Amino acid sequence: ILTPGQLFISCREPFDADEYIERLAWRTPGGGSKGGAEAFDPKRLLEEFENHIEELKHLDEKIQRRVEKLEHQCHREAKEFAHKVQDLQRSNQVAFQHFQELDEHISYVATKVCHLGDQLEGVNTPRQRAVEAQRLMTYFNEFLDGELRSDVFNNPEKIKEAADIIQKLHLIAQELPFDRFADVKAKIASKYHDLERQLIQEFTAAQRRGEIGRMQEVAAVLLHFKVTHKHWTHSDIFVFQAHVKEKLDETRRSDVEQYLKNLYDLYTRTTALASKLTEFNLGSDKHTFLSKLIKNIFSTYLESYIEMEKDYLRTRSAMILQRYYDSKNHQKRPQGGGSIQELKERIRQRTNLPLGPSIDTHGETFLSQEVVVNLLQETRHAFERCNRLSDPSDLPKNAFSIFLLLVEHLCMDHIDYALEIGLSAIPSADAKNANLYFLDVVQQANTIFHLFDKQFNDHLMPLISSSPKLTECLHKKKEVIEQMEVKLDTGIDRTLNCMVGQMKHILATEQKKTDFRPEDENNVMIQCTAACSKVCVYVSRQVERVRKSMDGKNVDTVLTELGVRFHRLIHEHLQQYSYSSMGGMLAICDVAEYRKSAKDFRVPLVLQLFDTLHALCNLLVVAPDNLKQVCSGEQLTNLDRNLLHAFVQLRVDYRQARLGRHFS
């Protein structure tokens, strides 16, 4: 007989009082049910219970003393820790006081430094102004004398410095009286416009040479001149238009991708330049003037933009997909059309019949995140160009046409095709050692759906949110996703059937009739059978695969369905055998192990089903006189009477002991 401590250790976690009592009674000589090695001896069983109760009390006192010792030690360490914390707080207060003193000293020094800086600035600023005024007076005298002797006005390389000086002199000259300084004001104005003209010519020359850096330098100097419409002559416009034509026409037929990039870049930079130019005094009609300029330059290209965008996106997407399938040495199967194929599809969606031969994909899902990212990136660039280059009235329509191309190539030609291949590769439910890789297809499809949905919200919605196209886009998205969800549901359902079929195969090959009717009832190890162990290992792997493949509420939904089918299989399997008294104990061990596997599902319904099955198995071992009482227990009282009777009929002693009368 085991002691309470040893019996605790022998019990499987978590502790179950009923199971503990059952084990104690079973291990006590004379404590078993009728038909065992010894007749039932209630006095001996009572004596054993009383001894165990006393030992349990001693064990409880021992544990209580240990708990009190640990609590005392914990209180002592808590006090020591509190003293340490108080010491640290005192140290922290001292350090904080030192920091305050240091901060006050730093503030004092900073105040002195700022005061000294103000004094130095007060002395230096008037001095700099005086030097600048003297320098401008020297240049003003040269204009007054009529002879520009300074090198800054005669050296073309110093045009930037000359422009700075002439701007300041021009401002000063405007304040002088006209009658006395008319001549010098005219000379300064003449030089001002002359330098302005030189800068514009230099900017134009740099633009023709493609010297962007020099253009930026000259533009920075010109920024301070009051440039007006008169400097933008028709010839200047034609020069700029010629530049745009040259950049676009050379790639329009040879490299459509580069053409679209150039068109987007040039148009964006031109509109940005026009936006900056509106900040200057260009006249009252500056917006109309700049808009007409841009329209004259780009109108020919913008009219044909969206068709070229769609043609390029269609060609580029097809190339990305074909390159992927070529890398897999895969000849893409034609997706069906016509009445026969449509009829097969409808039948397959409503049943589990695998229409057509099953193919072996060797675990290949034919879904590639790299392909998806490339398709989404190309579409994102198309949305960006569409937003910039489309007329506002055509923007929603153009954006929707790009979205339809994304649906065609990403959703239909890639995802939907992979789902079709995956469905064709799912083996029949009675296949042996089947590779259930469709769950990998589900996992990757879910990831792709999230990426697709993110682009829909981030890049398409802003372009159509305020137009009637919004409803059409949402409807199309819903239609596509629902179509794919039907195929995912069909594939998952058939995959679950394969899992259950594999469990059934394990049970059929591993479970023996003698497992529950052992030849030697007195020499049997009370443990789960080999068939049960293998099934539980298999179930554990499948539950983990489902968790990795699904997300959100889909995990619980699929695991609930798998758990219900798992329970139904075990329930039907147990009803195929007859049970001796010891065999019933082994069946209980099996169901207890199945119940552990059920806990991995983390679904209350599944655990409840196996709890009820465990209670039903108790009918296989309980004494005949106690059958009615057990059937009235909490877990069995609401079950159908015929179901309870069916389990009692599985007992070997059913007919011999006339157990049927206990259900009358």
XYZ file of C-alpha atoms in Angstrom:
664
model
C 0.000 0.000 0.000
C 1.365 3.429 -0.923
C 1.618 6.207 1.637
C -0.329 9.448 0.981
C 2.850 11.186 -0.155
C 3.711 8.395 -2.593
C 0.119 8.266 -3.795
C 0.206 12.018 -4.430
C 3.347 11.568 -6.538
C 1.829 8.682 -8.500
C -1.244 10.788 -9.359
C -1.077 12.770 -12.624
C -1.465 16.537 -12.341
C -3.820 18.306 -11.840
C -4.964 16.630 -8.573
C -8.385 14.997 -8.762
C -9.869 13.959 -5.385
C -12.227 11.416 -6.959
C -9.416 9.770 -8.881
C -7.244 9.767 -5.711
C -9.954 7.912 -3.727
C -10.488 5.486 -6.600
C -6.771 4.667 -6.755
C -6.606 4.216 -2.959
C -9.621 1.918 -2.949
C -8.344 -0.061 -5.911
C -4.879 -0.584 -4.323
C -6.369 -1.673 -0.941
C -6.801 -5.461 -0.622
C -10.514 -6.118 -0.407
C -11.326 -2.612 -1.553
C -12.047 -3.426 -5.203
C -15.370 -4.289 -6.802
C -16.825 -7.784 -6.827
C -15.024 -10.114 -9.152
C -11.491 -9.053 -8.127
C -8.809 -11.153 -6.470
C -10.403 -10.710 -3.033
C -13.981 -10.158 -1.881
C -14.994 -6.642 -0.962
C -14.104 -5.853 2.694
C -15.693 -2.554 3.837
C -14.078 -2.657 7.307
C -10.640 -3.032 5.894
C -11.328 -0.253 3.414
C -12.630 1.993 6.261
C -9.543 1.224 8.330
C -7.305 2.078 5.389
C -9.205 5.355 4.855
C -8.828 6.279 8.541
C -5.089 5.506 8.476
C -4.688 7.637 5.358
C -6.654 10.458 6.951
C -4.320 10.424 9.968
C -1.283 10.370 7.729
C -2.745 13.195 5.680
C -3.203 15.225 8.885
C 0.463 14.647 9.824
C 1.483 15.590 6.295
C -0.655 18.728 6.523
C 0.946 19.704 9.869
C 4.392 19.163 8.404
C 3.594 21.294 5.391
C 2.013 23.961 7.633
C 5.183 24.153 9.760
C 7.224 24.562 6.619
C 4.892 27.297 5.381
C 5.176 29.143 8.728
C 8.959 28.869 8.566
C 8.982 30.285 5.038
C 6.593 33.099 6.056
C 8.849 33.999 9.003
C 11.867 34.037 6.683
C 9.951 36.179 4.179
C 8.975 38.733 6.888
C 12.604 38.932 8.042
C 13.912 39.493 4.525
C 11.170 42.080 3.897
C 12.313 44.077 6.940
C 15.938 43.909 5.788
C 14.938 45.044 2.327
C 12.904 47.929 3.799
C 15.967 49.116 5.770
C 18.060 48.994 2.596
C 15.437 51.010 0.713
C 15.413 53.638 3.483
C 19.215 53.912 3.316
C 19.028 54.328 -0.463
C 16.337 57.007 -0.119
C 18.536 58.961 2.292
C 21.468 58.679 -0.119
C 19.218 59.795 -2.956
C 18.072 62.853 -1.000
C 21.683 63.876 -0.354
C 22.539 63.428 -4.057
C 19.448 65.389 -5.076
C 20.471 68.247 -2.781
C 23.932 68.305 -4.391
C 22.340 68.387 -7.850
C 20.165 71.332 -6.831
C 23.189 73.258 -5.615
C 25.043 72.457 -8.847
C 22.039 73.506 -10.945
C 21.812 76.845 -9.110
C 25.530 77.440 -9.681
C 25.198 76.602 -13.401
C 22.221 78.968 -13.716
C 24.234 81.742 -12.082
C 27.177 81.243 -14.456
C 24.843 81.032 -17.490
C 23.214 84.324 -16.525
C 26.609 85.998 -16.344
C 27.621 84.560 -19.740
C 24.393 85.746 -21.387
C 24.842 89.204 -19.933
C 28.412 89.345 -21.215
C 27.256 88.154 -24.658
C 24.610 90.887 -24.796
C 27.222 93.486 -23.967
C 29.586 92.184 -26.681
C 26.774 92.098 -29.234
C 25.782 95.640 -28.301
C 29.295 96.777 -29.135
C 29.886 94.581 -32.221
C 26.585 95.119 -34.085
C 26.925 98.930 -34.504
C 30.540 98.395 -35.589
C 29.489 95.873 -38.302
C 26.756 98.201 -39.499
C 29.224 101.063 -39.719
C 31.657 98.930 -41.761
C 28.848 97.822 -44.112
C 27.631 101.403 -44.501
C 31.162 102.579 -45.323
C 31.533 99.813 -47.931
C 28.216 100.716 -49.596
C 29.150 104.429 -49.582
C 32.358 103.548 -51.470
C 30.386 101.682 -54.164
C 27.764 104.473 -54.249
C 30.531 107.043 -54.948
C 31.596 104.975 -57.982
C 28.064 105.236 -59.405
C 28.042 108.950 -58.488
C 31.332 109.517 -60.378
C 30.088 107.428 -63.308
C 33.105 105.071 -63.293
C 32.811 101.518 -61.816
C 36.408 100.798 -60.796
C 35.822 97.951 -58.280
C 36.701 94.435 -59.428
C 33.386 93.091 -58.133
C 31.484 94.910 -60.939
C 33.945 93.981 -63.688
C 34.717 90.310 -62.871
C 32.031 87.864 -64.201
C 33.051 85.296 -61.600
C 31.953 87.687 -58.806
C 28.417 88.117 -60.099
C 26.940 86.711 -56.896
C 28.712 89.318 -54.740
C 27.846 92.078 -57.232
C 24.183 91.047 -57.115
C 24.165 91.363 -53.316
C 25.667 94.848 -53.466
C 23.425 96.145 -56.265
C 20.289 94.940 -54.438
C 21.240 96.964 -51.364
C 22.175 100.027 -53.439
C 18.902 99.703 -55.335
C 16.964 99.850 -52.068
C 18.981 102.872 -50.879
C 18.511 104.688 -54.209
C 14.742 104.385 -53.949
C 14.837 106.515 -50.780
C 16.842 109.376 -52.380
C 15.125 112.496 -53.787
C 14.664 112.277 -57.550
C 15.609 115.862 -58.440
C 19.116 115.690 -56.963
C 19.986 112.013 -57.579
C 18.114 111.215 -60.782
C 21.318 110.385 -62.662
C 22.810 108.041 -60.047
C 19.441 106.321 -59.494
C 19.216 105.603 -63.210
C 22.749 104.135 -63.255
C 22.013 101.884 -60.254
C 18.718 100.733 -61.809
C 20.465 100.019 -65.104
C 23.114 97.914 -63.376
C 20.396 96.150 -61.329
C 18.510 95.036 -64.472
C 21.739 94.208 -66.276
C 22.824 91.816 -63.500
C 19.320 90.361 -63.389
C 19.449 89.653 -67.127
C 22.898 88.070 -66.805
C 21.672 85.777 -64.045
C 18.667 84.665 -66.105
C 20.921 83.952 -69.094
C 23.287 81.993 -66.867
C 20.373 79.966 -65.453
C 19.116 79.173 -68.986
C 22.591 78.123 -70.142
C 23.066 75.897 -67.105
C 19.676 74.298 -67.734
C 20.626 73.480 -71.325
C 23.884 71.932 -70.146
C 22.007 69.947 -67.480
C 24.082 71.491 -64.642
C 21.573 71.202 -61.805
C 24.026 72.456 -59.169
C 24.768 75.658 -61.080
C 21.028 76.197 -61.659
C 20.455 75.991 -57.903
C 23.217 78.533 -57.187
C 21.892 81.031 -59.744
C 18.268 80.510 -58.618
C 19.280 81.265 -55.019
C 20.707 84.638 -56.152
C 17.740 85.388 -58.432
C 15.402 84.698 -55.551
C 16.149 88.165 -54.143
C 15.418 89.958 -57.444
C 11.908 91.047 -58.303
C 11.493 88.810 -61.363
C 8.325 89.570 -63.359
C 6.443 87.999 -66.287
C 8.445 89.942 -68.825
C 11.512 87.776 -68.222
C 9.580 84.613 -69.132
C 9.440 85.073 -72.860
C 7.924 82.683 -75.318
C 11.372 81.488 -76.253
C 12.046 80.518 -72.610
C 8.833 78.495 -72.518
C 9.721 76.709 -75.745
C 13.178 75.888 -74.375
C 11.639 74.287 -71.281
C 9.053 72.445 -73.360
C 11.805 71.131 -75.604
C 13.626 69.808 -72.542
C 10.510 67.939 -71.378
C 9.876 66.573 -74.879
C 13.455 65.351 -75.161
C 13.341 63.581 -71.770
C 10.006 61.868 -72.435
C 10.068 61.041 -76.134
C 13.350 59.155 -75.948
C 11.825 56.590 -73.493
C 8.185 56.599 -74.563
C 8.540 53.634 -76.895
C 11.752 52.014 -75.707
C 11.258 51.956 -71.911
C 7.704 52.553 -70.676
C 8.686 52.174 -67.013
C 11.323 54.903 -67.284
C 8.905 57.047 -69.313
C 6.300 56.921 -66.531
C 8.945 57.695 -63.916
C 10.249 60.658 -65.957
C 6.734 61.980 -66.585
C 5.894 61.760 -62.876
C 9.200 63.354 -61.862
C 9.081 66.223 -64.361
C 5.430 67.008 -63.700
C 5.929 66.909 -59.941
C 8.965 69.174 -60.045
C 7.242 71.578 -62.442
C 4.119 71.913 -60.298
C 6.303 72.339 -57.198
C 8.235 75.114 -58.953
C 4.986 76.776 -59.977
C 3.798 76.620 -56.370
C 6.957 78.369 -55.188
C 6.725 80.998 -57.935
C 3.246 82.009 -56.753
C 4.894 83.349 -53.597
C 6.480 86.148 -55.626
C 4.952 89.198 -57.234
C 4.160 87.797 -60.686
C 1.015 89.829 -61.241
C -2.623 89.354 -60.370
C -3.126 86.468 -62.847
C -0.115 84.439 -61.724
C -2.108 81.245 -61.025
C -3.782 81.261 -64.440
C -0.498 82.121 -66.153
C 1.419 79.246 -64.530
C -1.406 76.747 -65.064
C -1.506 77.539 -68.781
C 2.248 77.094 -69.018
C 2.095 73.650 -67.407
C -0.876 72.603 -69.539
C 0.878 73.633 -72.755
C 3.928 71.593 -71.787
C 2.319 68.364 -70.497
C -1.163 68.142 -72.070
C -0.130 65.720 -74.819
C 1.416 63.309 -72.325
C -1.328 63.501 -69.681
C -4.079 62.638 -72.174
C -2.579 59.218 -72.866
C -1.176 58.636 -69.372
C -3.726 56.234 -67.851
C -3.746 53.849 -70.824
C 0.036 53.611 -70.775
C -0.070 53.101 -66.985
C -2.522 50.201 -67.313
C -0.634 48.601 -70.205
C 2.626 48.779 -68.289
C 1.090 47.464 -65.044
C -0.573 44.578 -66.883
C 2.652 43.608 -68.680
C 4.853 44.048 -65.612
C 2.539 42.016 -63.340
C 2.321 39.163 -65.827
C 6.116 39.125 -66.108
C 6.566 38.991 -62.302
C 4.177 36.040 -62.054
C 5.659 34.158 -65.003
C 9.190 34.621 -63.677
C 8.098 33.095 -60.358
C 6.431 30.043 -61.919
C 9.440 29.543 -64.205
C 11.710 29.516 -61.138
C 9.586 26.657 -59.771
C 9.661 24.798 -63.131
C 5.892 24.903 -62.993
C 3.661 24.927 -66.038
C 0.635 26.894 -64.938
C -2.586 24.914 -65.195
C -5.393 26.617 -67.143
C -8.149 27.747 -64.830
C -11.444 26.330 -65.991
C -14.102 28.035 -67.948
C -17.329 26.774 -69.421
C -20.351 25.018 -68.060
C -18.681 21.703 -67.054
C -15.972 23.404 -65.019
C -18.450 25.769 -63.382
C -20.678 22.798 -62.465
C -17.698 20.990 -60.908
C -16.820 24.093 -58.923
C -20.353 24.444 -57.542
C -20.466 20.751 -56.576
C -17.071 20.918 -54.894
C -18.013 24.024 -52.903
C -21.129 22.294 -51.578
C -19.622 18.864 -50.921
C -16.352 17.243 -49.959
C -16.063 15.294 -53.197
C -12.552 15.683 -54.714
C -13.520 16.161 -58.362
C -10.619 15.318 -60.633
C -7.363 13.531 -59.820
C -5.382 14.562 -56.738
C -2.012 16.087 -57.630
C 1.236 16.000 -55.681
C 2.752 19.451 -55.192
C 5.549 18.139 -52.931
C 4.562 20.664 -50.267
C 4.826 23.700 -52.583
C 2.135 26.295 -51.806
C 2.687 28.327 -54.994
C 2.304 31.463 -52.900
C 5.262 33.854 -52.696
C 5.494 36.885 -50.444
C 8.246 38.219 -52.697
C 5.879 38.103 -55.668
C 3.128 39.735 -53.610
C 5.408 42.524 -52.404
C 6.573 43.191 -55.984
C 2.995 43.332 -57.293
C 1.889 45.613 -54.463
C 4.912 47.850 -54.941
C 4.226 48.262 -58.667
C 0.585 49.031 -57.886
C 1.572 51.521 -55.181
C 3.759 53.400 -57.674
C 0.846 53.357 -60.129
C -1.504 54.821 -57.495
C 1.033 57.575 -56.711
C 1.418 58.482 -60.391
C -2.337 58.276 -60.901
C -2.926 60.707 -58.035
C -0.445 63.217 -59.471
C -1.071 62.906 -63.218
C -4.852 62.328 -63.425
C -7.340 65.109 -63.903
C -9.263 65.515 -60.607
C -12.524 64.526 -62.308
C -10.946 61.308 -63.683
C -8.958 60.355 -60.582
C -11.519 57.940 -58.950
C -12.182 56.173 -62.272
C -8.469 55.807 -63.037
C -7.653 54.583 -59.524
C -10.433 51.976 -59.768
C -9.050 50.669 -63.065
C -5.633 50.194 -61.413
C -7.308 48.380 -58.500
C -9.024 45.989 -60.926
C -5.620 45.080 -62.375
C -4.329 44.356 -58.859
C -7.324 42.109 -58.221
C -6.772 40.320 -61.538
C -3.072 39.570 -61.063
C -2.652 39.299 -57.281
C -5.983 37.878 -56.173
C -7.021 35.791 -59.163
C -3.836 34.848 -61.063
C -1.782 34.195 -57.905
C -3.812 33.618 -54.720
C -6.905 32.028 -56.269
C -4.718 29.861 -58.514
C -2.720 28.658 -55.477
C -5.989 27.813 -53.681
C -7.157 25.784 -56.683
C -3.874 23.865 -56.747
C -4.046 23.387 -52.971
C -7.584 21.996 -53.135
C -6.559 19.578 -55.868
C -3.624 18.383 -53.748
C -5.680 17.535 -50.640
C -5.731 13.728 -50.347
C -8.799 11.664 -49.610
C -9.846 11.139 -45.994
C -8.618 7.510 -45.977
C -5.119 8.344 -47.305
C -2.191 7.066 -45.214
C 0.490 9.501 -43.957
C -1.077 12.324 -45.962
C 0.827 15.612 -46.305
C -1.726 18.175 -45.111
C 0.128 21.157 -46.507
C -3.095 23.067 -47.278
C -2.746 24.638 -43.824
C 0.476 26.249 -45.093
C -1.537 27.668 -47.992
C -4.038 29.081 -45.475
C -1.281 30.679 -43.409
C 0.359 32.391 -46.393
C -2.992 33.421 -47.854
C -3.923 35.121 -44.564
C -0.656 37.063 -44.580
C -1.230 38.160 -48.182
C -4.813 39.210 -47.384
C -3.472 41.541 -44.680
C -0.987 43.132 -47.118
C -3.695 43.487 -49.769
C -6.094 45.085 -47.281
C -3.404 47.488 -46.044
C -2.721 48.771 -49.558
C -6.445 49.099 -50.197
C -6.824 51.321 -47.117
C -3.552 53.263 -47.378
C -3.294 53.985 -51.121
C -6.665 53.422 -52.823
C -9.137 54.751 -50.253
C -7.725 58.333 -50.191
C -8.226 58.529 -53.988
C -11.863 57.343 -54.076
C -13.234 58.042 -50.587
C -15.323 61.034 -51.696
C -16.584 59.609 -55.006
C -19.301 57.143 -56.104
C -16.509 54.682 -57.006
C -16.059 53.944 -53.291
C -19.138 51.683 -53.187
C -18.022 49.867 -56.337
C -14.530 49.279 -54.918
C -15.831 47.965 -51.598
C -18.243 45.642 -53.387
C -15.477 44.274 -55.611
C -13.167 43.717 -52.656
C -15.917 41.922 -50.702
C -16.778 39.750 -53.708
C -13.151 38.668 -54.215
C -12.524 37.912 -50.534
C -15.765 35.949 -50.164
C -14.876 33.873 -53.240
C -11.520 32.983 -51.710
C -12.997 32.330 -48.270
C -15.306 29.693 -49.781
C -12.261 27.849 -51.139
C -10.361 28.242 -47.888
C -13.326 26.866 -45.925
C -13.644 23.928 -48.329
C -9.930 23.154 -48.064
C -9.896 23.399 -44.269
C -12.964 21.146 -43.997
C -11.378 18.492 -46.210
C -8.085 18.826 -44.314
C -9.911 18.192 -41.021
C -11.458 15.113 -42.578
C -7.956 13.901 -43.474
C -6.799 14.485 -39.886
C -9.694 12.468 -38.494
C -9.042 9.785 -41.126
C -5.426 9.554 -39.975
C -6.564 9.167 -36.333
C -9.006 6.469 -37.398
C -6.193 4.657 -39.220
C -3.963 4.761 -36.108
C -6.746 3.370 -33.940
C -7.621 0.663 -36.454
C -4.030 -0.588 -36.710
C -2.851 -0.097 -33.122
C -5.884 -0.845 -30.920
C -6.398 -4.512 -30.055
C -9.500 -6.133 -28.597
C -7.394 -7.600 -25.800
C -6.470 -4.051 -24.709
C -9.782 -3.863 -22.868
C -10.159 -7.571 -22.002
C -6.729 -8.555 -20.666
C -6.095 -12.273 -20.141
C -4.516 -11.732 -16.715
C -6.670 -9.217 -14.847
C -4.330 -9.185 -11.846
C -1.139 -8.384 -13.714
C -1.961 -5.294 -15.737
C -0.259 -1.896 -15.759
C -2.863 0.827 -15.304
C -1.849 3.171 -18.097
C -3.122 4.368 -21.441
C -2.857 2.058 -24.452
C -0.304 2.430 -27.252
C -3.039 3.410 -29.731
C -4.178 6.208 -27.422
C -0.614 7.537 -27.021
C -0.039 7.692 -30.780
C -3.373 9.407 -31.417
C -2.659 12.017 -28.724
C 0.792 12.757 -30.169
C -0.774 13.183 -33.628
C -3.567 15.428 -32.301
C -1.070 17.620 -30.443
C 0.899 18.218 -33.658
C -2.236 19.086 -35.618
C -3.466 21.544 -32.975
C -0.109 23.327 -33.096
C -0.249 23.455 -36.905
C -3.719 24.990 -36.810
C -2.543 27.674 -34.354
C 0.361 28.585 -36.623
C -1.782 28.655 -39.751
C -4.786 30.659 -38.501
C -5.223 33.975 -36.794
C -7.870 35.736 -34.728
C -11.222 34.005 -34.225
C -10.439 31.535 -37.014
C -8.193 29.607 -34.601
C -11.029 28.857 -32.168
C -13.492 28.136 -34.983
C -11.268 25.534 -36.664
C -10.121 23.980 -33.373
C -13.729 23.701 -32.208
C -14.652 21.799 -35.367
C -11.564 19.556 -35.107
C -12.261 18.918 -31.408
C -15.879 17.934 -32.039
C -14.822 15.518 -34.785
C -12.045 14.139 -32.554
C -14.579 13.493 -29.768
C -17.049 11.855 -32.148
C -14.323 9.523 -33.426
C -13.226 8.439 -29.918
C -16.838 8.061 -28.760
C -17.670 5.767 -31.686
C -14.351 3.922 -31.345
C -14.928 3.020 -27.679
C -18.333 1.545 -28.505
C -16.727 -1.112 -30.715
C -15.272 -3.073 -27.766
C -16.456 -4.975 -24.698
C -14.801 -4.270 -21.335
C -13.824 -6.331 -18.352
C -13.479 -4.688 -14.959
C -9.751 -4.038 -15.516
C -10.367 -3.181 -19.167
C -12.773 -0.462 -18.053
C -9.991 1.033 -15.917
C -7.714 1.043 -18.975
C -10.448 2.731 -21.022
C -10.731 5.397 -18.332
C -6.958 5.936 -18.555
C -7.256 6.331 -22.329
C -10.070 8.858 -22.047
C -8.125 10.749 -19.372
C -5.240 11.006 -21.848
C -7.618 12.110 -24.619
C -8.989 14.726 -22.219
C -5.453 16.073 -21.715
C -5.177 16.481 -25.471
C -8.565 18.220 -25.435
C -7.166 20.822 -23.029
C -4.630 21.826 -25.698
C -7.556 23.020 -27.847
C -8.394 25.712 -25.230
C -12.028 25.414 -26.309
C -14.536 24.935 -23.439
C -16.979 22.923 -25.584
C -14.343 20.339 -26.547
C -13.190 19.895 -22.949
C -16.790 19.546 -21.813
C -17.405 16.780 -24.377
C -14.432 14.767 -23.121
C -15.412 15.357 -19.489
C -18.776 13.797 -20.286
C -17.091 10.905 -22.126
C -14.866 10.332 -19.088
C -17.965 10.187 -16.889
C -19.582 7.715 -19.289
C -16.545 5.423 -19.046
C -17.066 5.201 -15.296
C -20.160 3.115 -16.129
C -17.737 0.415 -17.310
C -16.217 -0.124 -13.847
C -18.761 0.966 -11.250
C -20.431 -1.706 -9.092
C -23.818 -2.788 -10.490
C -25.693 -1.562 -7.435
C -24.226 1.930 -7.918
C -25.120 2.293 -11.603
C -28.341 4.167 -10.979
C -26.637 6.576 -8.588
C -23.787 7.266 -11.051
C -26.245 7.846 -13.890
C -27.966 10.487 -11.757
C -24.688 12.344 -11.258
C -24.166 15.923 -12.391
C -22.428 15.063 -15.686
C -24.734 12.224 -16.790
C -28.184 13.179 -15.541
C -29.061 15.187 -18.673
C -27.843 12.570 -21.180
C -30.181 10.376 -23.188
C -31.091 7.151 -21.348
C -30.339 5.047 -24.411
C -26.788 6.451 -24.591
C -26.156 5.486 -20.962
C -27.609 2.040 -21.548
C -25.413 1.586 -24.632
C -22.267 2.112 -22.538
C -23.440 -0.280 -19.812
C -24.039 -2.921 -22.478
C -20.322 -2.798 -23.326
C -19.477 -4.470 -20.001
C -18.512 -8.154 -20.126
C -20.716 -8.847 -17.115
C -23.772 -7.114 -18.616
C -25.775 -10.273 -19.381
C -24.329 -12.389 -16.572
C -25.267 -9.922 -13.857
C -28.475 -8.786 -15.589
C -27.422 -5.188 -15.362
C -30.354 -4.162 -17.531
C -32.643 -4.287 -14.513
C -30.759 -1.368 -13.013
C -32.212 0.808 -15.805
C -35.794 -0.291 -15.323
